[in-house]
Amino acid sequence: WRRGGDAGTTQAGVLPPGLTTNAVLFVDSKGKLSKNLGLAMVNPNSSNVNVSMLLRDSNGSQLGATKIVNIPSHQQVVTFVTQIFSGTSIPRDVTGTLAITSAGSSNLPVSVMGLRFRGSNFSTVPITDLSGNPGPLPTIATGVGGTGAVLLPQFVTGGGWATELVLMNTGTGIITVRVDLFNSSGNPLSATLNGHNASSFTNLNIPPGGVLILAPRDSDGDDDF
């Protein structure tokens, strides 16, 4: 992703995370330094999912009560850790961990991504998956999802933000891929990438050992990444 503004441009590279039912992230939140942890969570399942949020300090002690966040089917929740625990008795400044666990008997997996913010600057936060391998991405629609598919929990465009997608073929033969964009409600999201405006980019061929880049571009075909 890239974010541009009066303070300059910041960008970070993020790999698509695997699905998880139990994950832990590092938290470092300080109000006077504008530090916060941003979360993007996506439910790729056909049923709603509740996830529990448990915050601990650097000594491993639980802070406040466990919070439950509902993620509707095929939808996304984007929030900051300070928003999740707003109105609770936790300290304003916290250094510790955030545990995210699928709640209930269904134990359905979700996709989680974290970004560490300090003001307008941001970087990727590694996620420690404690659930092992919960299986492939469910089929979301005809030709979308299923075995071999990956899910990036956050795609941003507009308002000074932009997203560049880099797809690599590590195999020995040509592969054909498609990229589908969705908004937070799970509906198709149109964006202009490589000069084409669409929500689905299909029949994209990548030669063996090759790379395909999808990005917003100017009239000369250049991007800002």
Short mmCIF file of C-alpha atoms in Angstrom, two decimals:
data_model
loop_
_atom_site.label_atom_id
_atom_site.label_comp_id
_atom_site.label_asym_id
_atom_site.label_seq_id
_atom_site.Cartn_x
_atom_site.Cartn_y
_atom_site.Cartn_z
CA TRP A 1 0.00 0.00 0.00
CA ARG A 2 0.94 3.62 -0.41
CA ARG A 3 -0.34 6.67 1.41
CA GLY A 4 0.51 10.15 0.18
CA GLY A 5 0.01 13.50 1.89
CA ASP A 6 1.58 16.77 2.98
CA ALA A 7 4.02 14.85 5.21
CA GLY A 8 5.29 12.78 2.28
CA THR A 9 4.59 9.28 1.07
CA THR A 10 4.65 6.10 3.16
CA GLN A 11 4.33 2.58 1.83
CA ALA A 12 4.50 -0.97 3.16
CA GLY A 13 4.58 -4.42 1.58
CA VAL A 14 2.19 -7.07 2.88
CA LEU A 15 1.98 -10.78 2.07
CA PRO A 16 -1.47 -12.41 1.96
CA PRO A 17 -1.90 -14.15 5.33
CA GLY A 18 -3.27 -17.64 5.65
CA LEU A 19 -6.63 -18.23 7.28
CA THR A 20 -6.58 -18.58 11.05
CA THR A 21 -8.80 -19.45 13.99
CA ASN A 22 -6.25 -18.35 16.62
CA ALA A 23 -3.64 -15.64 16.15
CA VAL A 24 -1.54 -13.18 18.19
CA LEU A 25 -0.24 -9.73 17.23
CA PHE A 26 2.12 -7.27 18.91
CA VAL A 27 0.43 -4.12 20.24
CA ASP A 28 2.12 -0.77 20.96
CA SER A 29 -0.42 1.99 21.53
CA LYS A 30 0.57 5.43 22.85
CA GLY A 31 -1.79 8.37 22.58
CA LYS A 32 0.72 11.24 22.74
CA LEU A 33 2.83 9.63 19.99
CA SER A 34 -0.21 8.73 17.84
CA LYS A 35 0.79 5.06 17.98
CA ASN A 36 -1.90 2.49 17.26
CA LEU A 37 -2.52 -0.97 15.81
CA GLY A 38 -4.83 -1.12 12.81
CA LEU A 39 -6.66 -4.35 12.02
CA ALA A 40 -8.35 -5.63 8.88
CA MET A 41 -10.36 -8.83 9.33
CA VAL A 42 -12.29 -10.66 6.62
CA ASN A 43 -14.79 -13.49 6.96
CA PRO A 44 -14.67 -15.61 3.76
CA ASN A 45 -17.27 -18.08 5.03
CA SER A 46 -20.96 -18.38 4.17
CA SER A 47 -21.88 -17.94 7.87
CA ASN A 48 -21.26 -15.06 10.26
CA VAL A 49 -18.26 -15.36 12.58
CA ASN A 50 -17.68 -13.99 16.08
CA VAL A 51 -14.07 -13.42 17.05
CA SER A 52 -12.87 -12.78 20.59
CA MET A 53 -10.27 -10.11 21.32
CA LEU A 54 -8.06 -10.51 24.38
CA LEU A 55 -5.53 -7.81 25.24
CA ARG A 56 -2.51 -8.48 27.46
CA ASP A 57 0.25 -6.20 28.73
CA SER A 58 3.98 -6.89 28.45
CA ASN A 59 3.84 -9.01 31.62
CA GLY A 60 1.16 -11.27 30.14
CA SER A 61 -1.63 -9.96 32.37
CA GLN A 62 -5.06 -9.55 30.78
CA LEU A 63 -6.26 -5.97 30.37
CA GLY A 64 -9.99 -5.42 30.64
CA ALA A 65 -12.67 -7.82 29.53
CA THR A 66 -12.53 -9.93 26.39
CA LYS A 67 -14.30 -8.21 23.50
CA ILE A 68 -16.41 -9.99 20.86
CA VAL A 69 -16.45 -8.66 17.29
CA ASN A 70 -18.98 -9.95 14.76
CA ILE A 71 -17.85 -10.29 11.15
CA PRO A 72 -20.78 -10.95 8.78
CA SER A 73 -20.45 -13.50 6.00
CA HIS A 74 -18.13 -12.40 3.17
CA GLN A 75 -17.59 -9.02 4.83
CA GLN A 76 -14.70 -7.04 6.29
CA VAL A 77 -14.16 -5.24 9.59
CA VAL A 78 -11.49 -2.53 9.74
CA THR A 79 -10.70 -0.94 13.08
CA PHE A 80 -8.01 0.15 15.54
CA VAL A 81 -7.25 -1.66 18.77
CA THR A 82 -8.11 1.53 20.68
CA GLN A 83 -11.59 1.49 19.11
CA ILE A 84 -12.19 -2.14 20.04
CA PHE A 85 -11.44 -1.47 23.71
CA SER A 86 -12.85 2.07 23.92
CA GLY A 87 -15.02 2.68 26.95
CA THR A 88 -13.15 0.09 29.02
CA SER A 89 -10.78 0.48 31.94
CA ILE A 90 -7.61 -0.40 30.02
CA PRO A 91 -4.74 2.13 30.11
CA ARG A 92 -4.45 4.60 27.26
CA ASP A 93 -0.89 3.46 26.60
CA VAL A 94 -0.44 -0.29 26.10
CA THR A 95 2.49 -2.45 25.07
CA GLY A 96 1.69 -6.13 24.83
CA THR A 97 -0.24 -8.58 22.66
CA LEU A 98 -3.68 -8.98 21.12
CA ALA A 99 -5.08 -12.51 20.81
CA ILE A 100 -7.75 -13.04 18.13
CA THR A 101 -9.73 -16.29 18.35
CA SER A 102 -12.77 -17.59 16.49
CA ALA A 103 -15.52 -17.89 19.06
CA GLY A 104 -18.38 -20.35 19.25
CA SER A 105 -18.76 -23.96 18.20
CA SER A 106 -18.34 -23.28 14.46
CA ASN A 107 -14.69 -22.23 14.90
CA LEU A 108 -14.63 -20.82 11.35
CA PRO A 109 -11.36 -19.32 10.10
CA VAL A 110 -10.87 -15.66 9.20
CA SER A 111 -8.16 -13.64 7.49
CA VAL A 112 -6.39 -11.08 9.69
CA MET A 113 -3.87 -8.36 8.89
CA GLY A 114 -2.24 -5.79 11.16
CA LEU A 115 -0.63 -2.42 10.48
CA ARG A 116 1.36 -0.50 13.05
CA PHE A 117 0.71 3.24 12.85
CA ARG A 118 2.58 6.23 14.20
CA GLY A 119 0.77 9.26 12.87
CA SER A 120 0.67 8.99 9.09
CA ASN A 121 3.52 6.46 9.00
CA PHE A 122 2.71 2.76 9.01
CA SER A 123 4.40 -0.64 8.72
CA THR A 124 3.40 -4.29 8.65
CA VAL A 125 2.89 -6.19 11.91
CA PRO A 126 3.71 -9.93 11.68
CA ILE A 127 0.90 -12.24 12.78
CA THR A 128 1.68 -15.38 14.76
CA ASP A 129 -0.79 -18.09 13.75
CA LEU A 130 -1.46 -20.60 16.54
CA SER A 131 -4.13 -22.61 14.72
CA GLY A 132 -1.99 -24.61 12.31
CA ASN A 133 -3.49 -25.07 8.86
CA PRO A 134 -7.27 -24.44 8.87
CA GLY A 135 -7.61 -25.38 5.20
CA PRO A 136 -8.01 -23.58 1.87
CA LEU A 137 -10.00 -20.44 1.20
CA PRO A 138 -13.72 -21.27 0.80
CA THR A 139 -15.36 -20.77 -2.58
CA ILE A 140 -16.87 -17.28 -2.49
CA ALA A 141 -18.49 -17.22 -5.95
CA THR A 142 -18.14 -19.08 -9.23
CA GLY A 143 -14.45 -19.05 -10.08
CA VAL A 144 -13.59 -17.03 -6.95
CA GLY A 145 -11.84 -18.60 -3.96
CA GLY A 146 -11.31 -22.28 -3.36
CA THR A 147 -8.10 -24.29 -3.45
CA GLY A 148 -5.17 -22.28 -4.77
CA ALA A 149 -6.73 -18.89 -3.98
CA VAL A 150 -5.29 -16.31 -1.58
CA LEU A 151 -7.04 -13.50 0.26
CA LEU A 152 -5.60 -10.06 0.99
CA PRO A 153 -7.73 -8.61 3.83
CA GLN A 154 -7.28 -4.98 2.78
CA PHE A 155 -7.37 -3.19 -0.57
CA VAL A 156 -7.47 0.61 -0.53
CA THR A 157 -7.87 3.17 -3.26
CA GLY A 158 -8.66 6.89 -3.22
CA GLY A 159 -8.30 9.53 -0.52
CA GLY A 160 -4.52 9.55 -0.89
CA TRP A 161 -4.29 5.76 -0.63
CA ALA A 162 -3.33 3.30 -3.36
CA THR A 163 -2.67 -0.43 -3.63
CA GLU A 164 -0.23 -2.25 -5.88
CA LEU A 165 -0.68 -6.00 -6.40
CA VAL A 166 2.37 -8.10 -7.31
CA LEU A 167 1.75 -11.67 -8.50
CA MET A 168 4.67 -14.05 -9.05
CA ASN A 169 4.75 -17.39 -10.85
CA THR A 170 7.30 -19.65 -9.18
CA GLY A 171 6.37 -22.65 -11.33
CA THR A 172 7.73 -24.00 -14.60
CA GLY A 173 4.65 -23.36 -16.76
CA ILE A 174 2.39 -20.45 -17.64
CA ILE A 175 -0.39 -19.82 -15.13
CA THR A 176 -3.65 -17.95 -15.66
CA VAL A 177 -5.04 -16.04 -12.69
CA ARG A 178 -7.88 -13.68 -11.85
CA VAL A 179 -8.10 -10.88 -9.30
CA ASP A 180 -11.42 -9.92 -7.72
CA LEU A 181 -11.94 -6.80 -5.62
CA PHE A 182 -14.63 -6.41 -2.95
CA ASN A 183 -15.70 -3.59 -0.67
CA SER A 184 -16.23 -3.94 3.08
CA SER A 185 -19.77 -5.24 2.55
CA GLY A 186 -18.59 -8.00 0.24
CA ASN A 187 -19.88 -6.38 -2.94
CA PRO A 188 -17.75 -5.88 -6.08
CA LEU A 189 -15.40 -2.88 -5.86
CA SER A 190 -14.30 -1.19 -9.07
CA ALA A 191 -10.79 0.26 -9.28
CA THR A 192 -8.51 1.38 -12.08
CA LEU A 193 -5.42 -0.84 -12.34
CA ASN A 194 -3.06 -0.81 -15.33
CA GLY A 195 -5.44 1.59 -17.06
CA HIS A 196 -8.50 -0.67 -16.80
CA ASN A 197 -11.44 0.02 -14.50
CA ALA A 198 -13.08 -3.16 -13.22
CA SER A 199 -13.87 -5.20 -10.12
CA SER A 200 -12.67 -8.45 -11.73
CA PHE A 201 -9.46 -8.78 -13.72
CA THR A 202 -9.53 -12.13 -15.52
CA ASN A 203 -7.39 -14.22 -17.88
CA LEU A 204 -4.15 -12.76 -16.56
CA ASN A 205 -1.23 -14.86 -17.82
CA ILE A 206 2.06 -15.02 -15.94
CA PRO A 207 5.02 -16.77 -17.61
CA PRO A 208 7.14 -19.25 -15.60
CA GLY A 209 9.37 -17.33 -13.22
CA GLY A 210 7.57 -14.13 -14.23
CA VAL A 211 5.86 -11.28 -12.39
CA LEU A 212 2.59 -9.45 -13.04
CA ILE A 213 2.02 -6.03 -11.44
CA LEU A 214 -1.41 -4.40 -11.12
CA ALA A 215 -1.29 -0.77 -9.98
CA PRO A 216 -2.83 2.66 -10.54
CA ARG A 217 -0.87 4.30 -13.38
CA ASP A 218 -0.56 7.73 -14.97
CA SER A 219 -0.84 8.56 -18.68
CA ASP A 220 2.76 7.40 -19.19
CA GLY A 221 2.05 4.02 -17.61
CA ASP A 222 4.07 4.80 -14.48
CA ASP A 223 2.95 4.13 -10.91
CA ASP A 224 3.83 5.89 -7.65
CA PHE A 225 5.30 2.85 -5.89
#
